[in-house]
Amino acid sequence: MSPVLNDFDRRCLRRAIEIGRRGWGRVHPNPMVGAVVARAGRIASEGWHEEHGGPHAEIVALKRIPDAAGATLYSSLEPCAHRGKTPPCAAAIAEAGIARVVYWAAEPGTREGGGGEWLRGRGVEVEGPLGEESAWRAENPFFFHGRGARRPYLALKLAMSLDGCIAPRGGRNVWLTGPAARAEVHRLRAGFDALLVGGRTWEADDPRLTARGPLLPRIPPRGVILDRRGRAQPELRVLQPRDGPRPIVATAPGRAVALRNRLGGRARVVAVPEEPGGLALAPLLEALAALGTKTVLCEGGGVLGASLLGAGLVDRLYLFAAPVLVGAGGAPAFPAGTVLGEGWRPRLDPVKFGRDTLVVLDRDRSFDSAPPGANPEVPHPQPA
Ligand code: AOF
Ligand code: ZN
C-alpha cells in the first residue's frame, strides 16, 4: 500500500472492498465494487454495485448524501470513464465536487478505463491504483479472468475431514461439514455460472446442483454432469425442470446420440473426446465456454478434482475442513498421486463456519512458467 495513505484512508478503502463483496451472485460478470465517501475523518456515506445493469458503487454512495463537495471518495475499483448501461462514474464524481479520489484496483477495460487520469485532468487529487494486481485479481477473479478467454474460470470445492477424506468408507451420503458450511456453499454457488460434478458423485448422491440459500442468484447456475458411459436417466434430480439455463450432460462421442434420445429436452448433451482416464477435461471446459459459461464451480468428487488439478485447470480451491476423522477406507480428497502444481497462495485468512473452517487457495499462474523448485516466499495477500 502506498505511503500517501494514512490509517483512516486504509480503513475506508478496506471498507469499500468489504461492502463491494455484497454484490456476489448479483453483479457478475461485472466486478464487485464498493465505495465510501468521507469528510473530516468520518464516513459520510457508502454504497456498492448491487445489481448487474444497476448504478455503480460510486453513484450509489454519492446519491446518499446531499452534498459531497470537498469530500474524499474511496472506491475498490478505478471509477469508470465510459457510458455503459449507466453514465460514467468519473464525470459524476467531478460534478459532485469530490476533492480527492482513492481507488484500489485499476480498471482493466479499454473502454471503461482511464477514469483516474480523467479526474486528475480536472484537478481532482487521485491516488491509485494501490496494492498488488494479484490481490485485485483475487478479489474479482471472474472479472479479471479475461474476457473472451478460451476456458472458464474454474474453482474446485472439497469438503473434507482432518484426515483428508471427502467421505468415510461406504458412506458417500454422510455429511462431514455442518449446516453453516453448507449454507456458505449455497451462497458460493449463487456466484457461479455452472456447477460441475463427476460421474461417481452424481451416481452416488443424485445432487440437484442448484443454489438454495437466501441469496437468489441473478442467473441460476447451470448444472453440468460428466457421463462418459451415457448412463444418465431422465429421473436425475439435476435434470428436473428448473429456472435458468438447461443442464449440460457431457459424454463420449459414441454415446451422445443415444443419450440425447433418452434425455430429450431435459439436458443439452455435449460430446467430448475421451482420454485414458475419462473425458478430456480441457476440451470439456472449452465446450462450456463456447456455450457462454464463464465460471465453473466443481464440487467433486476427488477423482474429477484430481484430474482437473493434474491438468492445471483449477484456478481456486475452496477447502472446507470438518473437525472429524474418517479413518481407514475413506474416499480421499486428493487421491494418491494427485499433482497439485506449484503456486497455491492462501486467500485472506481462514474463515469459520460453525465448527468447520474454510480455506481458500488461489493459483498463481506465473508459476506455470517458473523453473522447477522456484518457489519464493509466499506473501499473504490481504486486501488494502
Ligand atoms: C465503476 N464502478 O461500481 C462498477 C464498475 O455494464 P455497465 O454499464 O454497468 O458497466 C460495467 C463495467 O463498468 C464493468 O465491466 C467494469 O468495467 C465497470 N464496473 N465501474 O466505476 C462500479 N461495477
Ligand atoms: Zn462506473
XYZ file of C-alpha atoms and ligand atoms in Angstrom:
408
model
C 0.000 0.000 0.000
C 1.264 3.435 -0.878
C 2.727 5.580 1.931
C 0.449 8.504 0.975
C -2.397 6.759 2.750
C -2.988 7.252 6.455
C -4.776 4.802 8.743
C -8.174 6.339 8.095
C -7.636 6.119 4.319
C -6.739 2.451 4.652
C -9.760 1.771 6.800
C -12.069 3.427 4.274
C -10.529 1.559 1.361
C -10.802 -1.738 3.211
C -14.426 -0.934 3.983
C -15.072 -0.213 0.280
C -13.609 -3.597 -0.644
C -15.676 -5.353 2.026
C -19.037 -3.840 1.123
C -18.339 -4.470 -2.567
C -18.483 -8.196 -1.753
C -22.197 -7.854 -1.076
C -22.679 -7.887 -4.841
C -21.704 -11.584 -5.004
C -24.231 -13.544 -7.044
C -25.961 -10.421 -8.373
C -23.440 -8.468 -10.454
C -21.348 -10.976 -12.382
C -19.832 -10.797 -14.931
C -19.410 -7.228 -13.695
C -16.948 -6.765 -10.840
C -17.954 -6.438 -7.199
C -17.251 -2.814 -6.275
C -17.755 -0.770 -3.105
C -17.347 2.963 -2.477
C -17.138 5.170 0.610
C -17.421 8.970 0.823
C -15.685 10.566 3.810
C -15.074 14.040 5.128
C -13.024 15.285 8.064
C -12.125 11.804 9.225
C -15.710 10.480 9.203
C -17.553 8.249 6.783
C -20.447 10.218 5.312
C -21.949 7.549 3.059
C -21.246 4.249 1.382
C -22.604 2.196 -1.474
C -21.900 -0.836 -3.574
C -22.735 -2.133 -7.019
C -25.825 -4.127 -6.114
C -27.219 -5.367 -9.412
C -25.831 -6.061 -12.847
C -27.029 -3.197 -15.028
C -27.768 -1.062 -11.973
C -25.922 2.019 -10.672
C -22.220 1.713 -9.936
C -20.902 1.843 -6.392
C -19.660 5.433 -6.568
C -23.020 6.702 -7.807
C -24.876 4.888 -5.025
C -22.585 6.400 -2.395
C -22.806 9.911 -3.872
C -26.606 9.816 -4.080
C -26.871 9.065 -0.382
C -25.569 12.464 0.721
C -26.908 15.896 -0.180
C -23.514 17.489 -0.686
C -20.210 15.779 -1.423
C -18.241 18.912 -2.313
C -14.698 18.781 -0.958
C -15.050 15.187 0.295
C -12.854 12.149 -0.409
C -14.246 9.193 -2.325
C -12.745 5.739 -1.815
C -13.504 3.024 -4.342
C -12.345 -0.573 -4.671
C -12.110 -0.086 -8.468
C -10.960 2.848 -10.567
C -14.062 4.897 -11.392
C -15.181 4.140 -14.921
C -14.833 6.667 -17.692
C -17.368 5.146 -20.053
C -21.058 5.417 -20.685
C -22.266 1.827 -20.444
C -25.609 0.835 -19.016
C -25.139 3.857 -16.759
C -23.305 7.211 -17.216
C -19.578 7.405 -16.357
C -18.728 7.492 -12.644
C -15.719 9.781 -13.211
C -17.979 12.542 -14.548
C -20.422 12.165 -11.652
C -17.529 12.376 -9.174
C -16.180 15.570 -10.744
C -19.639 17.072 -10.898
C -20.264 16.334 -7.228
C -17.166 18.372 -6.379
C -15.205 15.489 -4.829
C -11.740 16.821 -3.995
C -9.851 13.544 -3.669
C -10.310 10.029 -5.033
C -8.540 6.990 -3.595
C -9.010 3.769 -5.506
C -7.605 0.272 -5.199
C -7.736 -1.774 -8.444
C -7.027 -0.393 -11.906
C -9.944 -0.691 -14.326
C -8.690 -3.121 -16.987
C -11.322 -2.361 -19.623
C -10.109 -0.409 -22.636
C -13.420 1.435 -22.920
C -14.066 1.702 -19.205
C -10.533 2.589 -18.070
C -8.820 5.962 -17.753
C -11.159 7.393 -15.125
C -8.256 8.133 -12.778
C -6.363 10.170 -15.372
C -9.531 11.899 -16.481
C -10.191 13.051 -12.924
C -6.572 14.203 -12.458
C -7.005 16.281 -15.600
C -9.928 18.009 -13.904
C -7.938 18.967 -10.842
C -9.113 16.159 -8.567
C -6.390 14.693 -6.359
C -6.244 10.993 -7.292
C -4.415 8.173 -5.533
C -4.500 4.823 -7.260
C -4.099 2.151 -8.332
C -2.878 0.842 -4.965
C -1.670 -2.564 -3.847
C -0.838 -5.573 -5.965
C -2.517 -6.664 -9.156
C -2.618 -10.230 -7.799
C -4.767 -9.020 -4.885
C -7.204 -7.210 -7.201
C -7.449 -10.299 -9.318
C -8.172 -12.484 -6.311
C -10.892 -10.082 -5.176
C -12.701 -10.170 -8.516
C -11.312 -13.267 -10.212
C -14.132 -13.639 -12.711
C -13.850 -10.059 -13.880
C -10.083 -10.185 -14.323
C -10.006 -13.743 -15.679
C -10.193 -12.400 -19.159
C -12.960 -11.504 -21.460
C -13.136 -13.926 -24.334
C -10.923 -16.483 -22.510
C -10.949 -19.930 -24.106
C -11.690 -21.637 -20.820
C -13.932 -20.674 -17.937
C -12.532 -19.679 -14.563
C -12.635 -22.902 -12.537
C -12.925 -23.281 -8.767
C -12.839 -26.649 -7.032
C -14.699 -27.092 -3.758
C -13.953 -30.023 -1.480
C -15.402 -30.651 1.983
C -13.111 -32.939 3.886
C -12.201 -34.477 7.209
C -8.994 -33.616 9.023
C -7.508 -36.831 7.653
C -8.181 -35.600 4.145
C -11.253 -37.592 3.119
C -14.447 -36.456 1.433
C -16.428 -39.463 2.720
C -15.978 -42.363 5.132
C -15.774 -45.942 3.900
C -19.038 -46.880 2.194
C -20.659 -43.654 3.379
C -20.938 -41.380 0.420
C -24.010 -39.636 1.757
C -22.561 -38.785 5.152
C -22.263 -35.020 5.692
C -18.866 -34.126 7.095
C -19.484 -30.383 7.339
C -22.258 -28.726 9.339
C -25.197 -26.528 8.265
C -23.269 -23.232 8.339
C -20.645 -24.540 5.908
C -23.319 -25.985 3.661
C -25.130 -22.636 3.660
C -21.884 -20.975 2.607
C -21.614 -23.429 -0.286
C -25.071 -22.362 -1.454
C -24.010 -18.726 -1.255
C -20.874 -19.503 -3.258
C -22.896 -21.443 -5.823
C -25.019 -18.355 -6.478
C -22.000 -16.534 -7.916
C -21.033 -19.158 -10.495
C -22.376 -19.764 -13.995
C -22.143 -23.555 -13.724
C -21.847 -26.273 -11.069
C -19.950 -29.357 -12.203
C -19.688 -32.873 -10.756
C -18.099 -36.062 -11.983
C -19.735 -39.426 -12.673
C -19.120 -41.024 -9.300
C -20.607 -38.084 -7.461
C -23.900 -37.802 -9.293
C -24.347 -41.576 -9.394
C -23.888 -41.768 -5.620
C -25.543 -38.527 -4.454
C -28.047 -37.530 -7.168
C -27.371 -33.803 -6.428
C -29.689 -31.031 -7.578
C -26.834 -28.625 -8.345
C -28.851 -25.506 -7.550
C -28.213 -22.535 -5.246
C -30.761 -22.939 -2.452
C -29.850 -20.275 0.081
C -31.207 -16.835 0.932
C -29.054 -15.303 -1.813
C -31.021 -15.617 -5.023
C -28.581 -15.733 -7.938
C -29.203 -13.246 -10.720
C -28.858 -16.119 -13.174
C -29.333 -19.578 -11.657
C -26.187 -21.644 -12.153
C -26.347 -24.373 -14.737
C -25.858 -27.977 -13.618
C -23.153 -29.885 -15.509
C -22.521 -33.607 -15.049
C -19.920 -35.853 -16.618
C -21.370 -39.059 -18.017
C -18.728 -40.769 -20.095
C -20.668 -44.023 -20.372
C -24.008 -42.407 -21.190
C -25.839 -43.742 -18.140
C -27.821 -40.678 -17.058
C -31.564 -41.246 -16.668
C -34.206 -38.545 -17.089
C -35.239 -39.003 -13.429
C -31.980 -37.499 -12.100
C -32.680 -34.520 -9.841
C -30.326 -32.240 -11.774
C -32.410 -32.861 -14.906
C -35.778 -31.883 -13.437
C -37.340 -28.657 -14.741
C -35.743 -25.607 -13.109
C -35.185 -21.922 -13.662
C -32.225 -20.832 -15.723
C -30.207 -22.431 -18.466
C -30.689 -26.119 -19.292
C -28.322 -28.526 -17.561
C -25.469 -29.991 -19.543
C -24.560 -33.682 -19.733
C -21.095 -34.266 -21.177
C -20.489 -37.688 -22.676
C -18.223 -39.586 -25.058
C -18.904 -39.005 -28.765
C -20.119 -42.589 -29.263
C -22.795 -42.206 -26.562
C -24.178 -38.800 -27.454
C -26.975 -39.801 -29.840
C -28.468 -42.455 -27.553
C -28.214 -40.114 -24.579
C -29.903 -37.269 -26.448
C -32.743 -39.612 -27.370
C -33.138 -40.772 -23.786
C -32.971 -37.345 -22.124
C -34.926 -35.378 -24.719
C -35.198 -31.693 -23.888
C -34.141 -32.133 -20.253
C -30.471 -31.563 -20.955
C -28.080 -30.281 -23.515
C -25.897 -33.287 -24.360
C -22.342 -32.313 -25.299
C -19.916 -34.787 -26.883
C -16.362 -34.514 -25.553
C -13.343 -36.546 -26.707
C -12.089 -39.295 -24.401
C -8.716 -39.731 -22.756
C -7.419 -42.841 -20.962
C -8.676 -41.536 -17.568
C -12.080 -40.230 -18.682
C -13.459 -37.362 -20.719
C -10.800 -34.911 -21.912
C -11.135 -32.008 -19.491
C -9.591 -29.112 -21.408
C -11.933 -29.712 -24.395
C -14.819 -30.078 -21.927
C -14.087 -26.646 -20.463
C -13.694 -25.138 -23.920
C -17.087 -26.562 -24.867
C -18.596 -24.987 -21.742
C -17.005 -21.630 -22.611
C -18.439 -21.883 -26.124
C -21.888 -22.247 -24.513
C -21.371 -18.990 -22.607
C -20.122 -20.438 -19.313
C -17.503 -18.078 -17.891
C -17.167 -19.519 -14.396
C -17.440 -23.082 -13.094
C -17.566 -24.427 -9.550
C -16.608 -28.105 -9.484
C -17.880 -29.904 -6.400
C -16.006 -33.130 -6.868
C -15.569 -35.794 -6.380
C -11.993 -36.483 -5.530
C -11.229 -38.257 -8.785
C -12.503 -35.468 -11.033
C -10.865 -32.872 -8.789
C -7.537 -34.692 -9.028
C -7.795 -34.834 -12.818
C -8.579 -31.128 -13.041
C -5.713 -30.289 -10.682
C -3.318 -32.562 -12.541
C -4.231 -30.874 -15.817
C -3.519 -27.447 -14.262
C -7.094 -26.341 -14.868
C -8.043 -25.251 -11.339
C -7.790 -21.529 -10.533
C -9.139 -21.591 -6.967
C -9.619 -24.178 -4.233
C -12.358 -23.863 -1.621
C -11.393 -26.343 1.083
C -13.860 -26.869 3.893
C -12.261 -28.791 6.757
C -14.589 -30.509 9.220
C -13.203 -31.378 12.679
C -13.775 -35.103 12.199
C -11.609 -38.097 11.376
C -12.810 -40.641 8.881
C -10.264 -43.408 9.393
C -9.286 -46.239 7.104
C -11.065 -46.795 3.831
C -12.358 -43.252 3.350
C -12.548 -41.593 -0.074
C -9.541 -39.247 -0.279
C -9.995 -35.592 -1.209
C -6.657 -35.832 -3.009
C -6.239 -39.414 -4.239
C -2.702 -40.773 -4.191
C -0.654 -39.316 -6.990
C -2.694 -36.108 -7.300
C -0.466 -33.491 -8.900
C -1.220 -30.168 -7.265
C 1.258 -27.961 -9.092
C 3.019 -25.025 -7.504
C 1.898 -21.511 -6.757
C -1.044 -22.036 -4.386
C -1.471 -18.975 -2.190
C -3.895 -18.619 0.695
C -6.564 -16.029 0.056
C -7.244 -13.938 3.173
C -7.475 -15.730 6.494
C -9.330 -18.994 7.069
C -12.982 -18.415 7.971
C -15.025 -20.430 10.466
C -18.496 -21.675 9.552
C -19.863 -23.309 12.664
C -17.284 -25.934 13.640
C -15.857 -26.082 10.115
C -13.097 -23.993 8.563
C -12.921 -22.668 5.018
C -9.513 -22.150 3.467
C -9.401 -20.572 0.023
C -6.296 -21.019 -2.107
C -5.643 -19.245 -5.390
C -3.329 -20.493 -8.079
C -0.678 -18.025 -9.135
C -0.261 -18.925 -12.779
C 3.112 -17.245 -13.083
C 4.424 -20.455 -11.501
C 3.413 -22.385 -14.625
C 6.429 -20.997 -16.438
C 8.802 -20.906 -13.441
C 11.729 -23.329 -13.332
C 11.203 -26.332 -11.036
C 11.795 -25.520 -7.375
C 11.462 -21.776 -7.896
C 9.045 -21.218 -5.041
C 9.806 -17.833 -3.492
C 8.443 -16.929 -0.096
C 4.705 -16.768 -0.456
C 3.189 -13.420 0.555
C -0.141 -13.474 2.324
C -2.494 -11.246 0.340
C -4.839 -9.198 2.492
C -6.949 -6.577 0.775
C -5.813 -2.987 1.107
C -17.244 1.559 -11.608
N -17.993 1.314 -10.504
O -19.353 0.032 -9.295
C -18.550 -0.850 -11.313
C -17.723 -0.602 -12.456
O -22.459 -2.664 -17.752
P -22.156 -1.358 -17.072
O -22.500 -0.173 -17.862
O -22.728 -1.342 -15.677
O -20.572 -1.279 -16.925
C -19.909 -2.347 -16.386
C -18.438 -2.092 -16.440
O -18.097 -0.973 -15.618
C -17.669 -3.273 -15.876
O -17.318 -4.181 -16.884
C -16.454 -2.591 -15.276
O -15.503 -2.289 -16.268
C -17.049 -1.300 -14.737
N -17.595 -1.559 -13.413
N -17.089 0.599 -12.548
O -16.724 2.659 -11.772
C -18.646 0.165 -10.315
N -19.237 -2.005 -11.174
Zn -18.752 3.351 -13.042
